[in-house]
Every structure is written in structure tokens, then in C-alpha cells.
């Protein structure tokens, strides 16, 4: 069983700050790592799908990296905005999908 | 185009009753997943369908839970003899195949009194 750990559990930043959070996993035995953004009362929205060690993906102010050898992925948000406030979920796609508990980000104006 | 839809959006039932939760995936998506999300937790995997067959049902908590996808499109999650601990948001997601990003529905909030 792949246990997916996310840290921190919650994060409060000021508008304009850049921030990052971590998804860690004990084994590289998975097909892909997914990042999702989940706003309250909405469906989780896919951000990135990453498969290879060293993968780097970017979408606007948000980017992610994957290091399968050391067992982590980072999600970065540059110049946080209040609309970035959400829970960011990491999941490993193997035969099933294992989600972490998420990092709840609050961006204060 | 239409996204993943789930019905009902909310379901309140009494302990011991039977419930069915429905998921309409995006047309053409062969992979369909069911998850359960409890307060403060990430989504917990329940079952994955590839086409009509359950490719992995290892996440179903016990034999009161069952899911079908008879025509490879719509799926129904069935819960027998509901218990208060079954109260959660049940999410459905679909994808082109198991390796692609998943598109989630809005969820069904189940409350067992």
C-alpha cells in the first residue's frame, strides 16, 4: 500500500507571497502522480499528471516537480492570489488511486 | 461538453436502509472511479471500473458496498443496511484511461441518521 503524505496540513499566506507544499511517498512503484485543486463546494480539478523522475509541469503561476528517487513532489504557487485558496490534493495512480489528505491553502488579501 | 454528473446531490436516509448513488461519466471515458471523502480527509478510493468490469474493488470497505457499470457508461454505487459511519461525500470520477487525469463529479453527500 502506498501511503501518500502531504505537508503542511494547512497554510496561510498573504496575497503576493510565493508558497510551496510537499507530497511524499515511500515508493516509486506507481504509474503517475496527480495534483488536484479542490475548492469548497466544487469538484476536484486536475492540475498536473506527472510520470517521470525529473518531470516539471507549469500552468500559469502554478508549477510542480517530481522526484521519484527521493520520493516527493513539490507544488509551487508564485505570487499567491485569494482565488488560489483551496485544498491541494496529491494522488498516486497505481492499480488504484491513493490520495493524500491535502494541503489547505488560504491566501489573505 | 458535459462533465461528470452525480445524482442525487444529497441523500438523507435512516440507519439500515438501502441506497443507490448514480454516476454519469464523460462520454467516451472508459475508466470510472468511486471515492468516499470524510471530513478532513482526502478522497478514499473505493472501486475502479475499466469498461464494464471492476478492475480493482480493493477499496470497498465491506460486503455492504457494491457497484455496477453494466453498459460501460453509467455506474451505480449500492450500499445495503446503511450505518451512520457511511455518512460521507461520495465522489465519482472518469478518465480516458487509467493513466490520464480524472474528471470529478460534484459528489453525493450521504447522511445516515
mmCIF file of N, CA, C and O in Angstrom, chain A residues 1 3 10 13 16-18 21 26-27 33 36 44 47 50 56 61-63 67-69 71 76 82 85 93 102 108:
data_model
loop_
_atom_site.group_PDB
_atom_site.id
_atom_site.type_symbol
_atom_site.label_atom_id
_atom_site.label_comp_id
_atom_site.label_asym_id
_atom_site.label_seq_id
_atom_site.Cartn_x
_atom_site.Cartn_y
_atom_site.Cartn_z
ATOM 1 N N UNK A 1 0.853 -1.184 0.000
ATOM 2 C CA UNK A 1 0.000 0.000 0.000
ATOM 3 C C UNK A 1 0.893 1.239 0.000
ATOM 4 O O UNK A 1 1.816 1.328 0.792
ATOM 5 N N UNK A 3 1.366 4.868 0.940
ATOM 6 C CA UNK A 3 0.824 5.936 1.773
ATOM 7 C C UNK A 3 1.319 7.271 1.259
ATOM 8 O O UNK A 3 2.523 7.487 1.113
ATOM 9 N N UNK A 10 -2.127 22.660 6.614
ATOM 10 C CA UNK A 10 -2.760 23.914 6.222
ATOM 11 C C UNK A 10 -1.711 25.012 6.182
ATOM 12 O O UNK A 10 -0.659 24.905 6.805
ATOM 13 N N UNK A 13 -1.114 32.357 3.816
ATOM 14 C CA UNK A 13 -0.128 33.280 3.246
ATOM 15 C C UNK A 13 -0.824 34.576 2.871
ATOM 16 O O UNK A 13 -2.047 34.635 2.746
ATOM 17 N N UNK A 16 0.297 37.771 -2.850
ATOM 18 C CA UNK A 16 1.586 38.140 -3.411
ATOM 19 C C UNK A 16 2.733 37.256 -2.971
ATOM 20 O O UNK A 16 3.770 37.204 -3.641
ATOM 21 N N UNK A 17 2.555 36.534 -1.856
ATOM 22 C CA UNK A 17 3.601 35.618 -1.400
ATOM 23 C C UNK A 17 3.676 34.421 -2.348
ATOM 24 O O UNK A 17 2.668 33.999 -2.913
ATOM 25 N N UNK A 18 4.856 33.865 -2.480
ATOM 26 C CA UNK A 18 5.004 32.587 -3.174
ATOM 27 C C UNK A 18 5.063 31.487 -2.123
ATOM 28 O O UNK A 18 5.534 31.703 -1.002
ATOM 29 N N UNK A 21 4.268 23.416 -1.295
ATOM 30 C CA UNK A 21 3.964 22.329 -0.385
ATOM 31 C C UNK A 21 4.378 21.000 -0.999
ATOM 32 O O UNK A 21 4.698 20.922 -2.180
ATOM 33 N N UNK A 26 6.487 6.576 -0.227
ATOM 34 C CA UNK A 26 7.591 5.680 0.141
ATOM 35 C C UNK A 26 8.194 4.904 -1.017
ATOM 36 O O UNK A 26 9.269 4.332 -0.878
ATOM 37 N N UNK A 27 7.493 4.863 -2.158
ATOM 38 C CA UNK A 27 7.957 4.006 -3.240
ATOM 39 C C UNK A 27 7.649 4.660 -4.581
ATOM 40 O O UNK A 27 6.667 5.389 -4.703
ATOM 41 N N UNK A 33 1.733 10.429 -10.842
ATOM 42 C CA UNK A 33 1.356 11.240 -9.688
ATOM 43 C C UNK A 33 0.489 12.387 -10.189
ATOM 44 O O UNK A 33 0.814 13.043 -11.184
ATOM 45 N N UNK A 36 -4.322 17.823 -7.724
ATOM 46 C CA UNK A 36 -5.665 18.356 -7.925
ATOM 47 C C UNK A 36 -5.841 19.587 -7.048
ATOM 48 O O UNK A 36 -5.274 19.686 -5.959
ATOM 49 N N UNK A 44 -13.077 18.392 -7.461
ATOM 50 C CA UNK A 44 -11.617 18.499 -7.628
ATOM 51 C C UNK A 44 -11.277 18.731 -9.096
ATOM 52 O O UNK A 44 -11.847 18.105 -9.989
ATOM 53 N N UNK A 47 -4.795 19.430 -11.980
ATOM 54 C CA UNK A 47 -3.747 20.406 -12.290
ATOM 55 C C UNK A 47 -2.662 19.758 -13.160
ATOM 56 O O UNK A 47 -2.358 20.249 -14.238
ATOM 57 N N UNK A 50 1.975 13.646 -13.622
ATOM 58 C CA UNK A 50 3.425 13.544 -13.766
ATOM 59 C C UNK A 50 3.826 12.073 -13.695
ATOM 60 O O UNK A 50 3.311 11.334 -12.851
ATOM 61 N N UNK A 56 8.799 18.280 -14.769
ATOM 62 C CA UNK A 56 8.394 19.591 -14.287
ATOM 63 C C UNK A 56 7.228 20.046 -15.150
ATOM 64 O O UNK A 56 7.307 19.991 -16.375
ATOM 65 N N UNK A 61 0.738 30.440 -12.893
ATOM 66 C CA UNK A 61 1.600 30.707 -11.733
ATOM 67 C C UNK A 61 1.879 29.445 -10.925
ATOM 68 O O UNK A 61 2.612 29.504 -9.930
ATOM 69 N N UNK A 62 1.322 28.337 -11.325
ATOM 70 C CA UNK A 62 1.469 27.092 -10.569
ATOM 71 C C UNK A 62 2.394 26.138 -11.322
ATOM 72 O O UNK A 62 2.263 25.983 -12.542
ATOM 73 N N UNK A 63 3.314 25.537 -10.605
ATOM 74 C CA UNK A 63 4.200 24.557 -11.218
ATOM 75 C C UNK A 63 4.415 23.410 -10.243
ATOM 76 O O UNK A 63 4.122 23.523 -9.046
ATOM 77 N N UNK A 67 10.213 14.014 -8.019
ATOM 78 C CA UNK A 67 11.470 13.321 -7.756
ATOM 79 C C UNK A 67 11.114 11.934 -7.222
ATOM 80 O O UNK A 67 10.827 11.756 -6.047
ATOM 81 N N UNK A 68 11.126 10.947 -8.123
ATOM 82 C CA UNK A 68 10.721 9.596 -7.716
ATOM 83 C C UNK A 68 11.828 8.893 -6.928
ATOM 84 O O UNK A 68 11.536 8.009 -6.122
ATOM 85 N N UNK A 69 13.057 9.307 -7.137
ATOM 86 C CA UNK A 69 14.160 8.644 -6.429
ATOM 87 C C UNK A 69 14.138 8.964 -4.947
ATOM 88 O O UNK A 69 14.415 8.101 -4.103
ATOM 89 N N UNK A 71 11.391 10.342 -3.499
ATOM 90 C CA UNK A 71 10.024 10.120 -3.028
ATOM 91 C C UNK A 71 9.246 11.370 -2.675
ATOM 92 O O UNK A 71 8.568 11.401 -1.633
ATOM 93 N N UNK A 76 4.362 24.428 -6.447
ATOM 94 C CA UNK A 76 4.734 25.818 -6.182
ATOM 95 C C UNK A 76 3.649 26.745 -6.696
ATOM 96 O O UNK A 76 3.115 26.527 -7.787
ATOM 97 N N UNK A 82 -5.911 35.531 -3.735
ATOM 98 C CA UNK A 82 -7.012 34.974 -2.924
ATOM 99 C C UNK A 82 -7.757 33.841 -3.630
ATOM 100 O O UNK A 82 -8.203 32.896 -2.970
ATOM 101 N N UNK A 85 -6.966 30.136 -3.010
ATOM 102 C CA UNK A 85 -7.387 29.458 -1.777
ATOM 103 C C UNK A 85 -8.182 28.205 -2.119
ATOM 104 O O UNK A 85 -9.202 28.273 -2.814
ATOM 105 N N UNK A 93 -1.342 7.162 -8.799
ATOM 106 C CA UNK A 93 -2.120 6.288 -9.661
ATOM 107 C C UNK A 93 -1.343 4.985 -9.844
ATOM 108 O O UNK A 93 -0.334 4.951 -10.542
ATOM 109 N N UNK A 102 -4.307 16.217 1.707
ATOM 110 C CA UNK A 102 -4.387 17.555 1.139
ATOM 111 C C UNK A 102 -3.701 18.617 1.969
ATOM 112 O O UNK A 102 -3.443 18.433 3.168
ATOM 113 N N UNK A 108 -4.672 35.412 2.069
ATOM 114 C CA UNK A 108 -5.339 36.588 2.623
ATOM 115 C C UNK A 108 -5.048 37.813 1.757
ATOM 116 O O UNK A 108 -3.900 38.062 1.402
#
